[in-house]
Amino acid sequence: MTEFLHKYVLQSRVGAARKLRMGEKGCFYTCSLYQEDHAKVSRLIRRMLAFFDSKDIPLTILKIGAQDSWYEVDPGQRDPWKIAPQALLALLDATPGGGVQAALST
């Protein structure tokens, strides 16, 4: 997992390992959807979802609005922002209508 994040998310091996050890509280990737780099972000997210699924490693995926801040997400109470991988894929396939941000953690 560390090597995957190092290669595709361009994190240092030490930083990736540290975030993975943090589990659900250690988001290893955050992004805005529907920006000018949507195609690139979409490909990367799909690659991550497929990789973690192939290893049977569940992901915690959070979704907030474009105008919201990650600081508003209570680390101890993330349920209101959690979405399933299928919901994230649906967002990636949707026609951009409003900004959305996503974060992934193990």
N, C-alpha and C. Protein backbone atom coordinates (compact mmCIF):
# COMPACT_ATOMS: atom_id res chain seq x y z
N MET A 1 0.82 -1.19 0.00
CA MET A 1 0.00 0.00 0.00
C MET A 1 0.87 1.25 0.00
N THR A 2 1.93 1.21 0.79
CA THR A 2 2.82 2.36 0.87
C THR A 2 3.43 2.66 -0.50
N GLU A 3 3.89 1.62 -1.18
CA GLU A 3 4.49 1.80 -2.51
C GLU A 3 3.47 2.35 -3.51
N PHE A 4 2.23 1.86 -3.42
CA PHE A 4 1.18 2.35 -4.31
C PHE A 4 0.98 3.85 -4.11
N LEU A 5 0.84 4.28 -2.85
CA LEU A 5 0.63 5.70 -2.58
C LEU A 5 1.85 6.52 -2.98
N HIS A 6 3.03 5.97 -2.77
CA HIS A 6 4.25 6.67 -3.18
C HIS A 6 4.25 6.89 -4.69
N LYS A 7 3.88 5.87 -5.43
CA LYS A 7 3.92 5.94 -6.89
C LYS A 7 2.81 6.80 -7.48
N TYR A 8 1.58 6.63 -7.00
CA TYR A 8 0.45 7.30 -7.65
C TYR A 8 0.01 8.59 -6.99
N VAL A 9 0.18 8.71 -5.69
CA VAL A 9 -0.25 9.92 -5.00
C VAL A 9 0.96 10.82 -4.71
N LEU A 10 2.13 10.32 -5.06
CA LEU A 10 3.38 11.08 -4.94
C LEU A 10 3.68 11.52 -3.51
N GLN A 11 3.42 10.62 -2.57
CA GLN A 11 3.78 10.88 -1.18
C GLN A 11 5.10 10.17 -0.89
N SER A 12 5.81 10.68 0.09
CA SER A 12 7.01 9.97 0.52
C SER A 12 6.59 8.63 1.12
N ARG A 13 7.48 7.68 1.10
CA ARG A 13 7.17 6.37 1.69
C ARG A 13 6.87 6.49 3.18
N VAL A 14 7.66 7.32 3.87
CA VAL A 14 7.47 7.52 5.31
C VAL A 14 6.13 8.19 5.57
N GLY A 15 5.81 9.23 4.82
CA GLY A 15 4.53 9.93 5.00
C GLY A 15 3.34 9.04 4.69
N ALA A 16 3.43 8.26 3.62
CA ALA A 16 2.34 7.35 3.25
C ALA A 16 2.15 6.30 4.33
N ALA A 17 3.24 5.72 4.82
CA ALA A 17 3.15 4.69 5.87
C ALA A 17 2.52 5.27 7.13
N ARG A 18 2.91 6.49 7.48
CA ARG A 18 2.36 7.13 8.68
C ARG A 18 0.85 7.34 8.54
N LYS A 19 0.41 7.82 7.39
CA LYS A 19 -1.02 8.05 7.19
C LYS A 19 -1.79 6.74 7.17
N LEU A 20 -1.23 5.71 6.59
CA LEU A 20 -1.90 4.41 6.57
C LEU A 20 -2.02 3.83 7.98
N ARG A 21 -0.99 4.01 8.81
CA ARG A 21 -1.05 3.52 10.19
C ARG A 21 -2.12 4.25 11.00
N MET A 22 -2.45 5.47 10.61
CA MET A 22 -3.47 6.24 11.32
C MET A 22 -4.87 5.71 11.05
N GLY A 23 -5.00 4.84 10.06
CA GLY A 23 -6.31 4.27 9.74
C GLY A 23 -7.27 5.34 9.25
N GLU A 24 -8.48 5.28 9.73
CA GLU A 24 -9.55 6.16 9.27
C GLU A 24 -9.26 7.64 9.51
N LYS A 25 -8.47 7.94 10.49
CA LYS A 25 -8.18 9.35 10.81
C LYS A 25 -7.03 9.91 9.97
N GLY A 26 -6.38 9.09 9.17
CA GLY A 26 -5.23 9.53 8.40
C GLY A 26 -5.51 9.60 6.91
N CYS A 27 -6.24 10.57 6.48
CA CYS A 27 -6.56 10.70 5.05
C CYS A 27 -5.30 10.77 4.22
N PHE A 28 -5.20 9.87 3.25
CA PHE A 28 -4.01 9.85 2.40
C PHE A 28 -4.24 10.56 1.08
N TYR A 29 -5.48 10.96 0.80
CA TYR A 29 -5.73 11.67 -0.45
C TYR A 29 -6.99 12.53 -0.30
N THR A 30 -6.88 13.79 -0.65
CA THR A 30 -8.04 14.67 -0.73
C THR A 30 -8.01 15.37 -2.07
N CYS A 31 -9.18 15.71 -2.57
CA CYS A 31 -9.23 16.38 -3.88
C CYS A 31 -10.56 17.10 -4.04
N SER A 32 -10.58 18.00 -4.98
CA SER A 32 -11.81 18.63 -5.43
C SER A 32 -12.21 17.96 -6.73
N LEU A 33 -13.48 17.66 -6.86
CA LEU A 33 -13.99 17.07 -8.10
C LEU A 33 -14.51 18.19 -8.99
N TYR A 34 -14.59 17.91 -10.26
CA TYR A 34 -15.18 18.82 -11.25
C TYR A 34 -14.37 20.09 -11.48
N GLN A 35 -13.08 20.03 -11.23
CA GLN A 35 -12.21 21.14 -11.57
C GLN A 35 -11.62 20.87 -12.95
N GLU A 36 -10.71 21.70 -13.40
CA GLU A 36 -10.13 21.53 -14.73
C GLU A 36 -9.34 20.22 -14.85
N ASP A 37 -8.92 19.64 -13.71
CA ASP A 37 -8.18 18.39 -13.74
C ASP A 37 -9.06 17.18 -13.43
N HIS A 38 -10.38 17.31 -13.66
CA HIS A 38 -11.33 16.25 -13.31
C HIS A 38 -10.97 14.91 -13.94
N ALA A 39 -10.58 14.88 -15.20
CA ALA A 39 -10.26 13.62 -15.87
C ALA A 39 -9.09 12.93 -15.18
N LYS A 40 -8.07 13.70 -14.84
CA LYS A 40 -6.90 13.14 -14.16
C LYS A 40 -7.26 12.64 -12.77
N VAL A 41 -8.01 13.43 -12.01
CA VAL A 41 -8.43 13.06 -10.66
C VAL A 41 -9.32 11.82 -10.72
N SER A 42 -10.23 11.78 -11.68
CA SER A 42 -11.12 10.64 -11.82
C SER A 42 -10.34 9.35 -12.08
N ARG A 43 -9.37 9.41 -12.97
CA ARG A 43 -8.55 8.22 -13.26
C ARG A 43 -7.80 7.75 -12.01
N LEU A 44 -7.23 8.70 -11.27
CA LEU A 44 -6.48 8.35 -10.08
C LEU A 44 -7.39 7.73 -9.02
N ILE A 45 -8.54 8.32 -8.78
CA ILE A 45 -9.47 7.78 -7.78
C ILE A 45 -9.92 6.38 -8.18
N ARG A 46 -10.25 6.19 -9.44
CA ARG A 46 -10.67 4.85 -9.90
C ARG A 46 -9.54 3.84 -9.71
N ARG A 47 -8.30 4.25 -9.98
CA ARG A 47 -7.15 3.36 -9.78
C ARG A 47 -7.01 3.01 -8.30
N MET A 48 -7.17 4.00 -7.42
CA MET A 48 -7.07 3.74 -5.98
C MET A 48 -8.17 2.81 -5.50
N LEU A 49 -9.40 3.08 -5.93
CA LEU A 49 -10.51 2.22 -5.52
C LEU A 49 -10.28 0.79 -5.97
N ALA A 50 -9.84 0.59 -7.20
CA ALA A 50 -9.59 -0.76 -7.72
C ALA A 50 -8.46 -1.44 -6.95
N PHE A 51 -7.39 -0.69 -6.67
CA PHE A 51 -6.26 -1.27 -5.94
C PHE A 51 -6.68 -1.74 -4.56
N PHE A 52 -7.31 -0.88 -3.78
CA PHE A 52 -7.68 -1.25 -2.42
C PHE A 52 -8.75 -2.35 -2.43
N ASP A 53 -9.64 -2.33 -3.40
CA ASP A 53 -10.64 -3.39 -3.52
C ASP A 53 -9.96 -4.73 -3.83
N SER A 54 -8.97 -4.72 -4.70
CA SER A 54 -8.27 -5.97 -5.06
C SER A 54 -7.52 -6.56 -3.87
N LYS A 55 -7.16 -5.72 -2.91
CA LYS A 55 -6.46 -6.18 -1.70
C LYS A 55 -7.44 -6.43 -0.54
N ASP A 56 -8.74 -6.29 -0.80
CA ASP A 56 -9.78 -6.43 0.24
C ASP A 56 -9.53 -5.51 1.43
N ILE A 57 -9.10 -4.29 1.13
CA ILE A 57 -8.87 -3.29 2.17
C ILE A 57 -9.98 -2.25 2.07
N PRO A 58 -10.83 -2.20 3.08
CA PRO A 58 -11.93 -1.21 3.03
C PRO A 58 -11.39 0.21 3.17
N LEU A 59 -12.02 1.10 2.44
CA LEU A 59 -11.66 2.52 2.50
C LEU A 59 -12.76 3.30 3.19
N THR A 60 -12.37 4.33 3.87
CA THR A 60 -13.32 5.32 4.37
C THR A 60 -13.25 6.47 3.39
N ILE A 61 -14.39 6.81 2.82
CA ILE A 61 -14.46 7.90 1.84
C ILE A 61 -15.39 8.96 2.39
N LEU A 62 -14.92 10.18 2.41
CA LEU A 62 -15.70 11.31 2.90
C LEU A 62 -15.99 12.25 1.75
N LYS A 63 -17.17 12.88 1.80
CA LYS A 63 -17.56 13.86 0.78
C LYS A 63 -18.08 15.10 1.47
N ILE A 64 -17.55 16.26 1.05
CA ILE A 64 -18.07 17.53 1.55
C ILE A 64 -18.31 18.44 0.35
N GLY A 65 -19.02 19.51 0.57
CA GLY A 65 -19.29 20.47 -0.50
C GLY A 65 -18.08 21.30 -0.85
N ALA A 66 -18.11 21.89 -2.00
CA ALA A 66 -16.97 22.68 -2.49
C ALA A 66 -16.66 23.86 -1.59
N GLN A 67 -17.67 24.44 -0.98
CA GLN A 67 -17.46 25.61 -0.13
C GLN A 67 -17.20 25.23 1.33
N ASP A 68 -17.28 23.95 1.64
CA ASP A 68 -17.04 23.49 3.00
C ASP A 68 -15.54 23.34 3.24
N SER A 69 -15.18 23.21 4.50
CA SER A 69 -13.79 23.05 4.88
C SER A 69 -13.60 21.71 5.59
N TRP A 70 -12.46 21.08 5.34
CA TRP A 70 -12.17 19.82 6.02
C TRP A 70 -12.05 20.03 7.53
N TYR A 71 -11.78 21.26 7.96
CA TYR A 71 -11.69 21.54 9.39
C TYR A 71 -13.04 21.41 10.08
N GLU A 72 -14.12 21.45 9.30
CA GLU A 72 -15.47 21.29 9.86
C GLU A 72 -15.81 19.83 10.12
N VAL A 73 -15.04 18.92 9.55
CA VAL A 73 -15.30 17.49 9.71
C VAL A 73 -14.69 17.04 11.03
N ASP A 74 -15.55 16.62 11.94
CA ASP A 74 -15.11 16.16 13.26
C ASP A 74 -14.46 14.78 13.10
N PRO A 75 -13.16 14.64 13.42
CA PRO A 75 -12.48 13.35 13.26
C PRO A 75 -13.14 12.22 14.05
N GLY A 76 -13.80 12.56 15.14
CA GLY A 76 -14.46 11.54 15.95
C GLY A 76 -15.86 11.21 15.49
N GLN A 77 -16.39 11.99 14.58
CA GLN A 77 -17.78 11.80 14.13
C GLN A 77 -17.87 12.02 12.62
N ARG A 78 -17.35 11.10 11.86
CA ARG A 78 -17.28 11.26 10.41
C ARG A 78 -18.49 10.70 9.67
N ASP A 79 -19.36 10.02 10.36
CA ASP A 79 -20.49 9.35 9.69
C ASP A 79 -21.31 10.25 8.77
N PRO A 80 -21.60 11.50 9.14
CA PRO A 80 -22.41 12.32 8.24
C PRO A 80 -21.77 12.57 6.86
N TRP A 81 -20.46 12.41 6.76
CA TRP A 81 -19.76 12.70 5.50
C TRP A 81 -19.34 11.44 4.74
N LYS A 82 -19.53 10.27 5.34
CA LYS A 82 -19.08 9.04 4.71
C LYS A 82 -19.96 8.67 3.52
N ILE A 83 -19.30 8.15 2.47
CA ILE A 83 -20.03 7.61 1.32
C ILE A 83 -19.35 6.30 0.92
N ALA A 84 -20.09 5.47 0.22
CA ALA A 84 -19.59 4.19 -0.26
C ALA A 84 -18.76 4.40 -1.53
N PRO A 85 -17.85 3.47 -1.82
CA PRO A 85 -17.07 3.58 -3.06
C PRO A 85 -17.96 3.71 -4.30
N GLN A 86 -19.09 3.02 -4.32
CA GLN A 86 -20.01 3.10 -5.46
C GLN A 86 -20.57 4.50 -5.60
N ALA A 87 -20.82 5.16 -4.49
CA ALA A 87 -21.33 6.54 -4.53
C ALA A 87 -20.27 7.49 -5.08
N LEU A 88 -19.01 7.25 -4.73
CA LEU A 88 -17.93 8.08 -5.26
C LEU A 88 -17.80 7.86 -6.77
N LEU A 89 -17.90 6.62 -7.21
CA LEU A 89 -17.85 6.34 -8.65
C LEU A 89 -19.00 7.04 -9.38
N ALA A 90 -20.18 7.03 -8.77
CA ALA A 90 -21.33 7.72 -9.37
C ALA A 90 -21.06 9.22 -9.47
N LEU A 91 -20.43 9.79 -8.46
CA LEU A 91 -20.08 11.21 -8.51
C LEU A 91 -19.09 11.49 -9.64
N LEU A 92 -18.15 10.59 -9.82
CA LEU A 92 -17.16 10.77 -10.88
C LEU A 92 -17.80 10.70 -12.26
N ASP A 93 -18.86 9.89 -12.38
CA ASP A 93 -19.55 9.73 -13.66
C ASP A 93 -20.59 10.82 -13.91
N ALA A 94 -20.96 11.54 -12.85
CA ALA A 94 -22.02 12.55 -12.97
C ALA A 94 -21.56 13.76 -13.76
N THR A 95 -22.53 14.45 -14.30
CA THR A 95 -22.24 15.71 -14.97
C THR A 95 -21.92 16.75 -13.91
N PRO A 96 -20.81 17.44 -14.05
CA PRO A 96 -20.45 18.44 -13.04
C PRO A 96 -21.53 19.50 -12.90
N GLY A 97 -22.07 19.61 -11.70
CA GLY A 97 -23.09 20.59 -11.47
C GLY A 97 -22.78 21.45 -10.27
N GLY A 98 -21.89 20.98 -9.46
CA GLY A 98 -21.49 21.71 -8.27
C GLY A 98 -20.23 21.10 -7.73
N GLY A 99 -19.49 21.88 -7.04
CA GLY A 99 -18.23 21.38 -6.52
C GLY A 99 -18.42 20.41 -5.39
N VAL A 100 -17.57 19.42 -5.38
CA VAL A 100 -17.56 18.42 -4.32
C VAL A 100 -16.10 18.12 -4.03
N GLN A 101 -15.83 17.83 -2.76
CA GLN A 101 -14.49 17.42 -2.36
C GLN A 101 -14.59 16.02 -1.78
N ALA A 102 -13.54 15.23 -1.95
CA ALA A 102 -13.51 13.88 -1.43
C ALA A 102 -12.19 13.62 -0.71
N ALA A 103 -12.22 12.70 0.25
CA ALA A 103 -11.02 12.28 0.95
C ALA A 103 -11.08 10.78 1.13
N LEU A 104 -9.92 10.10 1.04
CA LEU A 104 -9.85 8.66 1.21
C LEU A 104 -8.89 8.31 2.32
N SER A 105 -9.26 7.32 3.11
CA SER A 105 -8.39 6.79 4.16
C SER A 105 -8.72 5.32 4.33
N THR A 106 -7.81 4.59 4.99
CA THR A 106 -8.03 3.17 5.22
C THR A 106 -8.70 2.96 6.55
